[in-house]
Amino acid sequence: DTGVSQDPRHKITKRGQNVTFRCDPISEHNRLYWYRQTLGQGPEFLTYFQNEAQLEKSRLLSDRFSAERPKGSFSTLEIQRTEQGDSAMYLCASSLVLGRNEKLFFGSGTQLSVL
Amino acid sequence: DAKTTQPNSMESNEEEPVHLPCNHSTISGTDYIHWYRQLPSQGPEYVIHGLTSNVNNRMASLAIAEDRKSSTLILHRATLRDAAVYYCILRDERSNYQLIWGAGTKLIIKP
């Protein structure tokens, strides 16, 4: 078990560019989450997958954001036409849901800076 | 969405117990109480969770009030490595089990 890994750790981009982040969850975990976190705040839910199906997206999620989880393994989060307000830490978490209990395991995040 | 209220920050001395409070007066009967912590420059880390009874694990203890409207995370002997932001979260059936995170409590450990 190597934990949840995210790549890259840091990304600096210019406004208007597209960026893509990758998350590799713990291998037997069936659920994968994306969160966004800004300084001094708790993580904000973006979307989650149950295996390969994207089951929920935050109402706050702009249509510039898209996430995929092909074959229910790794996931990618793409942001198109980035804006300065997209600057944040993007966190991925995975879990193995057993009944009503769920424990999330987080990666170290991708820090995005939009100039 | 069920919400939690925590102090913005707390200080404690190293090797002393720490009691981190959390209020959740709108908790429903099926909401689990979860605690996570986030060390600097890292993603959050699971600490403990419970429903009604007090819970213990190797990291901490969770004391849940009888009416479930509040809970306390107890670190029995804080070390400098416990300095982190601690989040008290409800796993809310009404929001499709999504964890609704607040700003947490920043715990400062003094040597």
mmCIF file with all atom_site columns, C-alpha atoms in Angstrom:
data_model
loop_
_atom_site.group_PDB
_atom_site.id
_atom_site.type_symbol
_atom_site.label_atom_id
_atom_site.label_alt_id
_atom_site.label_comp_id
_atom_site.label_asym_id
_atom_site.label_entity_id
_atom_site.label_seq_id
_atom_site.pdbx_PDB_ins_code
_atom_site.Cartn_x
_atom_site.Cartn_y
_atom_site.Cartn_z
_atom_site.occupancy
_atom_site.B_iso_or_equiv
_atom_site.pdbx_formal_charge
_atom_site.auth_seq_id
_atom_site.auth_comp_id
_atom_site.auth_asym_id
_atom_site.auth_atom_id
_atom_site.pdbx_PDB_model_num
ATOM 1   C CA . ASP A 1 1   ? 0.000   0.000  0.000   1.00 0.00 ? 1   ASP A CA 1
ATOM 2   C CA . THR A 1 2   ? 1.748   3.132  -1.235  1.00 0.00 ? 2   THR A CA 1
ATOM 3   C CA . GLY A 1 3   ? -1.076  5.515  -0.414  1.00 0.00 ? 3   GLY A CA 1
ATOM 4   C CA . VAL A 1 4   ? -2.747  8.027  -2.682  1.00 0.00 ? 4   VAL A CA 1
ATOM 5   C CA . SER A 1 5   ? -0.369  9.771  -5.043  1.00 0.00 ? 5   SER A CA 1
ATOM 6   C CA . GLN A 1 6   ? -0.947  12.973 -6.965  1.00 0.00 ? 6   GLN A CA 1
ATOM 7   C CA . ASP A 1 7   ? 0.987   14.446 -9.819  1.00 0.00 ? 7   ASP A CA 1
ATOM 8   C CA . PRO A 1 8   ? 2.313   17.087 -10.204 1.00 0.00 ? 8   PRO A CA 1
ATOM 9   C CA . ARG A 1 9   ? 2.898   18.475 -6.695  1.00 0.00 ? 9   ARG A CA 1
ATOM 10  C CA . HIS A 1 10  ? 3.038   22.016 -8.029  1.00 0.00 ? 10  HIS A CA 1
ATOM 11  C CA . LYS A 1 11  ? 1.782   23.624 -11.222 1.00 0.00 ? 11  LYS A CA 1
ATOM 12  C CA . ILE A 1 12  ? 2.245   27.208 -12.328 1.00 0.00 ? 12  ILE A CA 1
ATOM 13  C CA . THR A 1 13  ? 0.318   28.294 -15.383 1.00 0.00 ? 13  THR A CA 1
ATOM 14  C CA . LYS A 1 14  ? -0.791  31.419 -17.152 1.00 0.00 ? 14  LYS A CA 1
ATOM 15  C CA . ARG A 1 15  ? -4.389  32.515 -17.187 1.00 0.00 ? 15  ARG A CA 1
ATOM 16  C CA . GLY A 1 16  ? -6.279  30.945 -20.072 1.00 0.00 ? 16  GLY A CA 1
ATOM 17  C CA . GLN A 1 17  ? -4.166  27.794 -20.259 1.00 0.00 ? 17  GLN A CA 1
ATOM 18  C CA . ASN A 1 18  ? -5.508  24.294 -19.658 1.00 0.00 ? 18  ASN A CA 1
ATOM 19  C CA . VAL A 1 19  ? -4.106  22.108 -16.892 1.00 0.00 ? 19  VAL A CA 1
ATOM 20  C CA . THR A 1 20  ? -4.554  18.451 -16.012 1.00 0.00 ? 20  THR A CA 1
ATOM 21  C CA . PHE A 1 21  ? -3.858  16.737 -12.707 1.00 0.00 ? 21  PHE A CA 1
ATOM 22  C CA . ARG A 1 22  ? -3.585  13.029 -12.045 1.00 0.00 ? 22  ARG A CA 1
ATOM 23  C CA . CYS A 1 23  ? -4.522  10.986 -8.994  1.00 0.00 ? 23  CYS A CA 1
ATOM 24  C CA . ASP A 1 24  ? -3.611  7.361  -8.339  1.00 0.00 ? 24  ASP A CA 1
ATOM 25  C CA . PRO A 1 25  ? -5.764  5.994  -5.514  1.00 0.00 ? 25  PRO A CA 1
ATOM 26  C CA . ILE A 1 26  ? -5.078  3.068  -3.214  1.00 0.00 ? 26  ILE A CA 1
ATOM 27  C CA . SER A 1 27  ? -5.555  0.073  -5.481  1.00 0.00 ? 27  SER A CA 1
ATOM 28  C CA . GLU A 1 28  ? -8.506  -1.704 -3.841  1.00 0.00 ? 28  GLU A CA 1
ATOM 29  C CA . HIS A 1 29  ? -10.459 1.476  -3.126  1.00 0.00 ? 29  HIS A CA 1
ATOM 30  C CA . ASN A 1 30  ? -13.712 1.849  -5.026  1.00 0.00 ? 30  ASN A CA 1
ATOM 31  C CA . ARG A 1 31  ? -14.429 5.509  -4.357  1.00 0.00 ? 31  ARG A CA 1
ATOM 32  C CA . LEU A 1 32  ? -12.371 8.521  -5.437  1.00 0.00 ? 32  LEU A CA 1
ATOM 33  C CA . TYR A 1 33  ? -12.908 12.163 -4.522  1.00 0.00 ? 33  TYR A CA 1
ATOM 34  C CA . TRP A 1 34  ? -11.595 15.503 -5.720  1.00 0.00 ? 34  TRP A CA 1
ATOM 35  C CA . TYR A 1 35  ? -11.502 18.450 -3.343  1.00 0.00 ? 35  TYR A CA 1
ATOM 36  C CA . ARG A 1 36  ? -10.219 22.007 -3.617  1.00 0.00 ? 36  ARG A CA 1
ATOM 37  C CA . GLN A 1 37  ? -8.680  23.881 -0.699  1.00 0.00 ? 37  GLN A CA 1
ATOM 38  C CA . THR A 1 38  ? -7.716  27.527 -0.352  1.00 0.00 ? 38  THR A CA 1
ATOM 39  C CA . LEU A 1 39  ? -5.563  28.997 2.374   1.00 0.00 ? 39  LEU A CA 1
ATOM 40  C CA . GLY A 1 40  ? -7.166  28.917 5.813   1.00 0.00 ? 40  GLY A CA 1
ATOM 41  C CA . GLN A 1 41  ? -10.191 26.949 4.679   1.00 0.00 ? 41  GLN A CA 1
ATOM 42  C CA . GLY A 1 42  ? -11.212 23.323 4.881   1.00 0.00 ? 42  GLY A CA 1
ATOM 43  C CA . PRO A 1 43  ? -11.407 21.192 1.739   1.00 0.00 ? 43  PRO A CA 1
ATOM 44  C CA . GLU A 1 44  ? -14.324 21.923 -0.582  1.00 0.00 ? 44  GLU A CA 1
ATOM 45  C CA . PHE A 1 45  ? -15.960 18.992 -2.344  1.00 0.00 ? 45  PHE A CA 1
ATOM 46  C CA . LEU A 1 46  ? -15.750 19.023 -6.161  1.00 0.00 ? 46  LEU A CA 1
ATOM 47  C CA . THR A 1 47  ? -16.791 15.581 -7.381  1.00 0.00 ? 47  THR A CA 1
ATOM 48  C CA . TYR A 1 48  ? -16.544 11.880 -6.679  1.00 0.00 ? 48  TYR A CA 1
ATOM 49  C CA . PHE A 1 49  ? -16.522 8.537  -8.477  1.00 0.00 ? 49  PHE A CA 1
ATOM 50  C CA . GLN A 1 50  ? -17.796 5.141  -7.451  1.00 0.00 ? 50  GLN A CA 1
ATOM 51  C CA . ASN A 1 51  ? -15.571 2.875  -9.520  1.00 0.00 ? 51  ASN A CA 1
ATOM 52  C CA . GLU A 1 52  ? -15.667 4.470  -12.994 1.00 0.00 ? 52  GLU A CA 1
ATOM 53  C CA . ALA A 1 53  ? -19.013 6.239  -12.566 1.00 0.00 ? 53  ALA A CA 1
ATOM 54  C CA . GLN A 1 54  ? -19.023 9.925  -11.662 1.00 0.00 ? 54  GLN A CA 1
ATOM 55  C CA . LEU A 1 55  ? -21.878 10.053 -9.169  1.00 0.00 ? 55  LEU A CA 1
ATOM 56  C CA . GLU A 1 56  ? -21.928 13.624 -7.992  1.00 0.00 ? 56  GLU A CA 1
ATOM 57  C CA . LYS A 1 57  ? -20.561 17.033 -8.903  1.00 0.00 ? 57  LYS A CA 1
ATOM 58  C CA . SER A 1 58  ? -20.629 20.106 -6.737  1.00 0.00 ? 58  SER A CA 1
ATOM 59  C CA . ARG A 1 59  ? -23.096 22.780 -7.800  1.00 0.00 ? 59  ARG A CA 1
ATOM 60  C CA . LEU A 1 60  ? -20.192 25.199 -7.497  1.00 0.00 ? 60  LEU A CA 1
ATOM 61  C CA . LEU A 1 61  ? -18.164 23.342 -10.112 1.00 0.00 ? 61  LEU A CA 1
ATOM 62  C CA . SER A 1 62  ? -17.782 25.385 -13.279 1.00 0.00 ? 62  SER A CA 1
ATOM 63  C CA . ASP A 1 63  ? -18.180 23.672 -16.653 1.00 0.00 ? 63  ASP A CA 1
ATOM 64  C CA . ARG A 1 64  ? -14.490 24.452 -17.221 1.00 0.00 ? 64  ARG A CA 1
ATOM 65  C CA . PHE A 1 65  ? -13.761 21.598 -14.812 1.00 0.00 ? 65  PHE A CA 1
ATOM 66  C CA . SER A 1 66  ? -13.981 17.982 -15.925 1.00 0.00 ? 66  SER A CA 1
ATOM 67  C CA . ALA A 1 67  ? -12.925 14.784 -14.248 1.00 0.00 ? 67  ALA A CA 1
ATOM 68  C CA . GLU A 1 68  ? -12.563 11.248 -15.483 1.00 0.00 ? 68  GLU A CA 1
ATOM 69  C CA . ARG A 1 69  ? -11.790 7.892  -13.977 1.00 0.00 ? 69  ARG A CA 1
ATOM 70  C CA . PRO A 1 70  ? -11.373 5.445  -16.840 1.00 0.00 ? 70  PRO A CA 1
ATOM 71  C CA . LYS A 1 71  ? -11.586 1.787  -15.824 1.00 0.00 ? 71  LYS A CA 1
ATOM 72  C CA . GLY A 1 72  ? -12.154 2.792  -12.217 1.00 0.00 ? 72  GLY A CA 1
ATOM 73  C CA . SER A 1 73  ? -8.461  3.190  -11.476 1.00 0.00 ? 73  SER A CA 1
ATOM 74  C CA . PHE A 1 74  ? -6.567  6.489  -11.711 1.00 0.00 ? 74  PHE A CA 1
ATOM 75  C CA . SER A 1 75  ? -8.409  9.767  -12.193 1.00 0.00 ? 75  SER A CA 1
ATOM 76  C CA . THR A 1 76  ? -7.660  13.039 -13.967 1.00 0.00 ? 76  THR A CA 1
ATOM 77  C CA . LEU A 1 77  ? -8.996  16.503 -13.246 1.00 0.00 ? 77  LEU A CA 1
ATOM 78  C CA . GLU A 1 78  ? -8.791  19.005 -16.083 1.00 0.00 ? 78  GLU A CA 1
ATOM 79  C CA . ILE A 1 79  ? -9.340  22.729 -15.795 1.00 0.00 ? 79  ILE A CA 1
ATOM 80  C CA . GLN A 1 80  ? -9.826  24.552 -19.082 1.00 0.00 ? 80  GLN A CA 1
ATOM 81  C CA . ARG A 1 81  ? -9.156  28.257 -19.617 1.00 0.00 ? 81  ARG A CA 1
ATOM 82  C CA . THR A 1 82  ? -7.759  28.696 -16.126 1.00 0.00 ? 82  THR A CA 1
ATOM 83  C CA . GLU A 1 83  ? -8.559  31.827 -14.147 1.00 0.00 ? 83  GLU A CA 1
ATOM 84  C CA . GLN A 1 84  ? -6.700  33.378 -11.227 1.00 0.00 ? 84  GLN A CA 1
ATOM 85  C CA . GLY A 1 85  ? -9.534  32.284 -8.934  1.00 0.00 ? 85  GLY A CA 1
ATOM 86  C CA . ASP A 1 86  ? -8.675  28.665 -9.720  1.00 0.00 ? 86  ASP A CA 1
ATOM 87  C CA . SER A 1 87  ? -5.451  29.020 -7.737  1.00 0.00 ? 87  SER A CA 1
ATOM 88  C CA . ALA A 1 88  ? -5.745  26.513 -4.884  1.00 0.00 ? 88  ALA A CA 1
ATOM 89  C CA . MET A 1 89  ? -4.596  23.161 -3.597  1.00 0.00 ? 89  MET A CA 1
ATOM 90  C CA . TYR A 1 90  ? -6.386  20.305 -5.397  1.00 0.00 ? 90  TYR A CA 1
ATOM 91  C CA . LEU A 1 91  ? -6.706  17.228 -3.225  1.00 0.00 ? 91  LEU A CA 1
ATOM 92  C CA . CYS A 1 92  ? -7.579  13.694 -4.212  1.00 0.00 ? 92  CYS A CA 1
ATOM 93  C CA . ALA A 1 93  ? -8.848  11.106 -1.751  1.00 0.00 ? 93  ALA A CA 1
ATOM 94  C CA . SER A 1 94  ? -9.856  7.479  -2.057  1.00 0.00 ? 94  SER A CA 1
ATOM 95  C CA . SER A 1 95  ? -11.859 5.180  0.162   1.00 0.00 ? 95  SER A CA 1
ATOM 96  C CA . LEU A 1 96  ? -13.265 1.703  0.443   1.00 0.00 ? 96  LEU A CA 1
ATOM 97  C CA . VAL A 1 97  ? -16.902 2.067  1.373   1.00 0.00 ? 97  VAL A CA 1
ATOM 98  C CA . LEU A 1 98  ? -18.205 -0.585 3.753   1.00 0.00 ? 98  LEU A CA 1
ATOM 99  C CA . GLY A 1 99  ? -21.815 -0.020 4.686   1.00 0.00 ? 99  GLY A CA 1
ATOM 100 C CA . ARG A 1 100 ? -22.256 3.366  6.338   1.00 0.00 ? 100 ARG A CA 1
ATOM 101 C CA . ASN A 1 101 ? -18.605 3.657  7.303   1.00 0.00 ? 101 ASN A CA 1
ATOM 102 C CA . GLU A 1 102 ? -16.077 5.414  5.142   1.00 0.00 ? 102 GLU A CA 1
ATOM 103 C CA . LYS A 1 103 ? -12.516 6.483  5.855   1.00 0.00 ? 103 LYS A CA 1
ATOM 104 C CA . LEU A 1 104 ? -10.870 8.802  3.333   1.00 0.00 ? 104 LEU A CA 1
ATOM 105 C CA . PHE A 1 105 ? -7.191  8.609  2.476   1.00 0.00 ? 105 PHE A CA 1
ATOM 106 C CA . PHE A 1 106 ? -5.822  11.793 0.963   1.00 0.00 ? 106 PHE A CA 1
ATOM 107 C CA . GLY A 1 107 ? -2.907  12.499 -1.294  1.00 0.00 ? 107 GLY A CA 1
ATOM 108 C CA . SER A 1 108 ? -0.559  15.422 -0.686  1.00 0.00 ? 108 SER A CA 1
ATOM 109 C CA . GLY A 1 109 ? -2.325  17.517 -3.275  1.00 0.00 ? 109 GLY A CA 1
ATOM 110 C CA . THR A 1 110 ? -1.417  19.560 -6.352  1.00 0.00 ? 110 THR A CA 1
ATOM 111 C CA . GLN A 1 111 ? -0.813  23.242 -5.682  1.00 0.00 ? 111 GLN A CA 1
ATOM 112 C CA . LEU A 1 112 ? -2.027  25.278 -8.651  1.00 0.00 ? 112 LEU A CA 1
ATOM 113 C CA . SER A 1 113 ? -0.931  28.872 -9.180  1.00 0.00 ? 113 SER A CA 1
ATOM 114 C CA . VAL A 1 114 ? -2.543  30.789 -12.044 1.00 0.00 ? 114 VAL A CA 1
ATOM 115 C CA . LEU A 1 115 ? -0.644  33.919 -12.990 1.00 0.00 ? 115 LEU A CA 1
ATOM 116 C CA . ASP B 2 1   ? -26.320 20.561 5.569   1.00 0.00 ? 1   ASP B CA 1
ATOM 117 C CA . ALA B 2 2   ? -25.406 19.643 9.104   1.00 0.00 ? 2   ALA B CA 1
ATOM 118 C CA . LYS B 2 3   ? -22.662 21.942 10.320  1.00 0.00 ? 3   LYS B CA 1
ATOM 119 C CA . THR B 2 4   ? -20.034 21.886 13.033  1.00 0.00 ? 4   THR B CA 1
ATOM 120 C CA . THR B 2 5   ? -18.552 24.693 15.108  1.00 0.00 ? 5   THR B CA 1
ATOM 121 C CA . GLN B 2 6   ? -14.976 24.608 16.364  1.00 0.00 ? 6   GLN B CA 1
ATOM 122 C CA . PRO B 2 7   ? -12.656 27.176 17.947  1.00 0.00 ? 7   PRO B CA 1
ATOM 123 C CA . ASN B 2 8   ? -10.310 28.760 15.429  1.00 0.00 ? 8   ASN B CA 1
ATOM 124 C CA . SER B 2 9   ? -7.204  27.858 17.400  1.00 0.00 ? 9   SER B CA 1
ATOM 125 C CA . MET B 2 10  ? -5.981  26.297 20.617  1.00 0.00 ? 10  MET B CA 1
ATOM 126 C CA . GLU B 2 11  ? -2.637  26.082 22.359  1.00 0.00 ? 11  GLU B CA 1
ATOM 127 C CA . SER B 2 12  ? -1.304  23.294 24.511  1.00 0.00 ? 12  SER B CA 1
ATOM 128 C CA . ASN B 2 13  ? 1.953   22.303 26.121  1.00 0.00 ? 13  ASN B CA 1
ATOM 129 C CA . GLU B 2 14  ? 3.915   19.355 24.879  1.00 0.00 ? 14  GLU B CA 1
ATOM 130 C CA . GLU B 2 15  ? 3.258   16.051 26.678  1.00 0.00 ? 15  GLU B CA 1
ATOM 131 C CA . GLU B 2 16  ? -0.011  17.312 28.156  1.00 0.00 ? 16  GLU B CA 1
ATOM 132 C CA . PRO B 2 17  ? -3.509  16.119 27.191  1.00 0.00 ? 17  PRO B CA 1
ATOM 133 C CA . VAL B 2 18  ? -5.458  18.170 24.664  1.00 0.00 ? 18  VAL B CA 1
ATOM 134 C CA . HIS B 2 19  ? -9.232  18.404 24.456  1.00 0.00 ? 19  HIS B CA 1
ATOM 135 C CA . LEU B 2 20  ? -10.547 19.728 21.145  1.00 0.00 ? 20  LEU B CA 1
ATOM 136 C CA . PRO B 2 21  ? -14.259 20.612 21.291  1.00 0.00 ? 21  PRO B CA 1
ATOM 137 C CA . CYS B 2 22  ? -16.812 20.485 18.498  1.00 0.00 ? 22  CYS B CA 1
ATOM 138 C CA . ASN B 2 23  ? -20.467 21.531 18.507  1.00 0.00 ? 23  ASN B CA 1
ATOM 139 C CA . HIS B 2 24  ? -22.928 19.957 16.085  1.00 0.00 ? 24  HIS B CA 1
ATOM 140 C CA . SER B 2 25  ? -26.350 20.869 17.422  1.00 0.00 ? 25  SER B CA 1
ATOM 141 C CA . THR B 2 26  ? -28.167 20.037 14.142  1.00 0.00 ? 26  THR B CA 1
ATOM 142 C CA . ILE B 2 27  ? -26.817 16.495 13.944  1.00 0.00 ? 27  ILE B CA 1
ATOM 143 C CA . SER B 2 28  ? -29.299 13.885 12.792  1.00 0.00 ? 28  SER B CA 1
ATOM 144 C CA . GLY B 2 29  ? -29.661 10.435 14.274  1.00 0.00 ? 29  GLY B CA 1
ATOM 145 C CA . THR B 2 30  ? -27.689 8.702  11.543  1.00 0.00 ? 30  THR B CA 1
ATOM 146 C CA . ASP B 2 31  ? -24.813 11.166 11.123  1.00 0.00 ? 31  ASP B CA 1
ATOM 147 C CA . TYR B 2 32  ? -21.390 9.856  12.009  1.00 0.00 ? 32  TYR B CA 1
ATOM 148 C CA . ILE B 2 33  ? -18.928 12.262 13.632  1.00 0.00 ? 33  ILE B CA 1
ATOM 149 C CA . HIS B 2 34  ? -15.546 12.208 11.909  1.00 0.00 ? 34  HIS B CA 1
ATOM 150 C CA . TRP B 2 35  ? -12.258 13.850 12.844  1.00 0.00 ? 35  TRP B CA 1
ATOM 151 C CA . TYR B 2 36  ? -9.441  14.467 10.423  1.00 0.00 ? 36  TYR B CA 1
ATOM 152 C CA . ARG B 2 37  ? -6.256  16.445 10.855  1.00 0.00 ? 37  ARG B CA 1
ATOM 153 C CA . GLN B 2 38  ? -4.038  18.210 8.379   1.00 0.00 ? 38  GLN B CA 1
ATOM 154 C CA . LEU B 2 39  ? -0.360  18.715 8.997   1.00 0.00 ? 39  LEU B CA 1
ATOM 155 C CA . PRO B 2 40  ? 1.390   21.562 7.190   1.00 0.00 ? 40  PRO B CA 1
ATOM 156 C CA . SER B 2 41  ? 1.848   20.938 3.445   1.00 0.00 ? 41  SER B CA 1
ATOM 157 C CA . GLN B 2 42  ? 0.016   17.612 3.574   1.00 0.00 ? 42  GLN B CA 1
ATOM 158 C CA . GLY B 2 43  ? -3.427  16.295 2.756   1.00 0.00 ? 43  GLY B CA 1
ATOM 159 C CA . PRO B 2 44  ? -5.859  15.589 5.591   1.00 0.00 ? 44  PRO B CA 1
ATOM 160 C CA . GLU B 2 45  ? -5.393  12.415 7.612   1.00 0.00 ? 45  GLU B CA 1
ATOM 161 C CA . TYR B 2 46  ? -8.153  10.359 9.235   1.00 0.00 ? 46  TYR B CA 1
ATOM 162 C CA . VAL B 2 47  ? -8.060  10.409 13.034  1.00 0.00 ? 47  VAL B CA 1
ATOM 163 C CA . ILE B 2 48  ? -11.207 8.787  14.398  1.00 0.00 ? 48  ILE B CA 1
ATOM 164 C CA . HIS B 2 49  ? -14.960 8.570  13.988  1.00 0.00 ? 49  HIS B CA 1
ATOM 165 C CA . GLY B 2 50  ? -17.989 7.537  16.031  1.00 0.00 ? 50  GLY B CA 1
ATOM 166 C CA . LEU B 2 51  ? -21.761 7.450  16.161  1.00 0.00 ? 51  LEU B CA 1
ATOM 167 C CA . THR B 2 52  ? -22.950 7.331  19.773  1.00 0.00 ? 52  THR B CA 1
ATOM 168 C CA . SER B 2 53  ? -20.428 5.610  21.998  1.00 0.00 ? 53  SER B CA 1
ATOM 169 C CA . ASN B 2 54  ? -17.012 6.912  22.949  1.00 0.00 ? 54  ASN B CA 1
ATOM 170 C CA . VAL B 2 55  ? -14.254 5.550  20.740  1.00 0.00 ? 55  VAL B CA 1
ATOM 171 C CA . ASN B 2 56  ? -10.550 4.939  21.249  1.00 0.00 ? 56  ASN B CA 1
ATOM 172 C CA . ASN B 2 57  ? -7.762  4.192  18.822  1.00 0.00 ? 57  ASN B CA 1
ATOM 173 C CA . ARG B 2 58  ? -4.002  4.496  18.792  1.00 0.00 ? 58  ARG B CA 1
ATOM 174 C CA . MET B 2 59  ? -4.140  8.160  17.776  1.00 0.00 ? 59  MET B CA 1
ATOM 175 C CA . ALA B 2 60  ? -6.861  9.606  19.979  1.00 0.00 ? 60  ALA B CA 1
ATOM 176 C CA . SER B 2 61  ? -10.121 9.202  21.862  1.00 0.00 ? 61  SER B CA 1
ATOM 177 C CA . LEU B 2 62  ? -13.498 10.573 20.874  1.00 0.00 ? 62  LEU B CA 1
ATOM 178 C CA . ALA B 2 63  ? -15.961 11.505 23.589  1.00 0.00 ? 63  ALA B CA 1
ATOM 179 C CA . ILE B 2 64  ? -19.527 12.033 22.338  1.00 0.00 ? 64  ILE B CA 1
ATOM 180 C CA . ALA B 2 65  ? -22.107 13.828 24.457  1.00 0.00 ? 65  ALA B CA 1
ATOM 181 C CA . GLU B 2 66  ? -25.194 11.862 25.401  1.00 0.00 ? 66  GLU B CA 1
ATOM 182 C CA . ASP B 2 67  ? -27.418 14.128 23.274  1.00 0.00 ? 67  ASP B CA 1
ATOM 183 C CA . ARG B 2 68  ? -24.828 13.948 20.449  1.00 0.00 ? 68  ARG B CA 1
ATOM 184 C CA . LYS B 2 69  ? -24.861 17.710 20.023  1.00 0.00 ? 69  LYS B CA 1
ATOM 185 C CA . SER B 2 70  ? -21.196 17.987 20.848  1.00 0.00 ? 70  SER B CA 1
ATOM 186 C CA . SER B 2 71  ? -18.062 15.898 20.900  1.00 0.00 ? 71  SER B CA 1
ATOM 187 C CA . THR B 2 72  ? -14.476 16.192 22.075  1.00 0.00 ? 72  THR B CA 1
ATOM 188 C CA . LEU B 2 73  ? -11.338 14.831 20.491  1.00 0.00 ? 73  LEU B CA 1
ATOM 189 C CA . ILE B 2 74  ? -8.792  13.908 23.128  1.00 0.00 ? 74  ILE B CA 1
ATOM 190 C CA . LEU B 2 75  ? -5.084  13.626 22.446  1.00 0.00 ? 75  LEU B CA 1
ATOM 191 C CA . HIS B 2 76  ? -3.762  11.989 25.566  1.00 0.00 ? 76  HIS B CA 1
ATOM 192 C CA . ARG B 2 77  ? -0.199  13.251 25.379  1.00 0.00 ? 77  ARG B CA 1
ATOM 193 C CA . ALA B 2 78  ? 0.420   15.845 22.707  1.00 0.00 ? 78  ALA B CA 1
ATOM 194 C CA . THR B 2 79  ? 3.743   15.976 20.899  1.00 0.00 ? 79  THR B CA 1
ATOM 195 C CA . LEU B 2 80  ? 5.110   18.604 18.537  1.00 0.00 ? 80  LEU B CA 1
ATOM 196 C CA . ARG B 2 81  ? 4.098   16.323 15.650  1.00 0.00 ? 81  ARG B CA 1
ATOM 197 C CA . ASP B 2 82  ? 0.461   16.747 16.648  1.00 0.00 ? 82  ASP B CA 1
ATOM 198 C CA . ALA B 2 83  ? 0.531   20.412 15.636  1.00 0.00 ? 83  ALA B CA 1
ATOM 199 C CA . ALA B 2 84  ? -2.031  20.539 12.840  1.00 0.00 ? 84  ALA B CA 1
ATOM 200 C CA . VAL B 2 85  ? -5.480  21.767 11.852  1.00 0.00 ? 85  VAL B CA 1
ATOM 201 C CA . TYR B 2 86  ? -8.124  19.425 13.282  1.00 0.00 ? 86  TYR B CA 1
ATOM 202 C CA . TYR B 2 87  ? -11.441 19.107 11.463  1.00 0.00 ? 87  TYR B CA 1
ATOM 203 C CA . CYS B 2 88  ? -14.647 17.859 13.044  1.00 0.00 ? 88  CYS B CA 1
ATOM 204 C CA . ILE B 2 89  ? -17.033 16.756 10.293  1.00 0.00 ? 89  ILE B CA 1
ATOM 205 C CA . LEU B 2 90  ? -20.411 15.111 10.045  1.00 0.00 ? 90  LEU B CA 1
ATOM 206 C CA . ARG B 2 91  ? -20.956 12.425 7.453   1.00 0.00 ? 91  ARG B CA 1
ATOM 207 C CA . ASP B 2 92  ? -24.331 13.740 6.489   1.00 0.00 ? 92  ASP B CA 1
ATOM 208 C CA . GLU B 2 93  ? -26.996 11.501 5.009   1.00 0.00 ? 93  GLU B CA 1
ATOM 209 C CA . ARG B 2 94  ? -28.863 14.606 3.810   1.00 0.00 ? 94  ARG B CA 1
ATOM 210 C CA . SER B 2 95  ? -25.945 15.617 1.589   1.00 0.00 ? 95  SER B CA 1
ATOM 211 C CA . ASN B 2 96  ? -25.518 12.149 0.141   1.00 0.00 ? 96  ASN B CA 1
ATOM 212 C CA . TYR B 2 97  ? -22.858 11.313 2.715   1.00 0.00 ? 97  TYR B CA 1
ATOM 213 C CA . GLN B 2 98  ? -20.501 14.042 1.589   1.00 0.00 ? 98  GLN B CA 1
ATOM 214 C CA . LEU B 2 99  ? -18.218 15.393 4.269   1.00 0.00 ? 99  LEU B CA 1
ATOM 215 C CA . ILE B 2 100 ? -18.911 19.081 4.829   1.00 0.00 ? 100 ILE B CA 1
ATOM 216 C CA . TRP B 2 101 ? -15.679 20.622 6.078   1.00 0.00 ? 101 TRP B CA 1
ATOM 217 C CA . GLY B 2 102 ? -15.421 23.758 8.182   1.00 0.00 ? 102 GLY B CA 1
ATOM 218 C CA . ALA B 2 103 ? -12.258 25.748 8.835   1.00 0.00 ? 103 ALA B CA 1
ATOM 219 C CA . GLY B 2 104 ? -11.147 23.479 11.705  1.00 0.00 ? 104 GLY B CA 1
ATOM 220 C CA . THR B 2 105 ? -9.105  24.211 14.838  1.00 0.00 ? 105 THR B CA 1
ATOM 221 C CA . LYS B 2 106 ? -5.449  25.043 14.487  1.00 0.00 ? 106 LYS B CA 1
ATOM 222 C CA . LEU B 2 107 ? -3.658  23.273 17.331  1.00 0.00 ? 107 LEU B CA 1
ATOM 223 C CA . ILE B 2 108 ? -0.410  24.861 18.458  1.00 0.00 ? 108 ILE B CA 1
ATOM 224 C CA . ILE B 2 109 ? 1.896   22.774 20.647  1.00 0.00 ? 109 ILE B CA 1
ATOM 225 C CA . LYS B 2 110 ? 4.357   24.648 22.814  1.00 0.00 ? 110 LYS B CA 1
ATOM 226 C CA . PRO B 2 111 ? 7.592   22.868 23.736  1.00 0.00 ? 111 PRO B CA 1
#
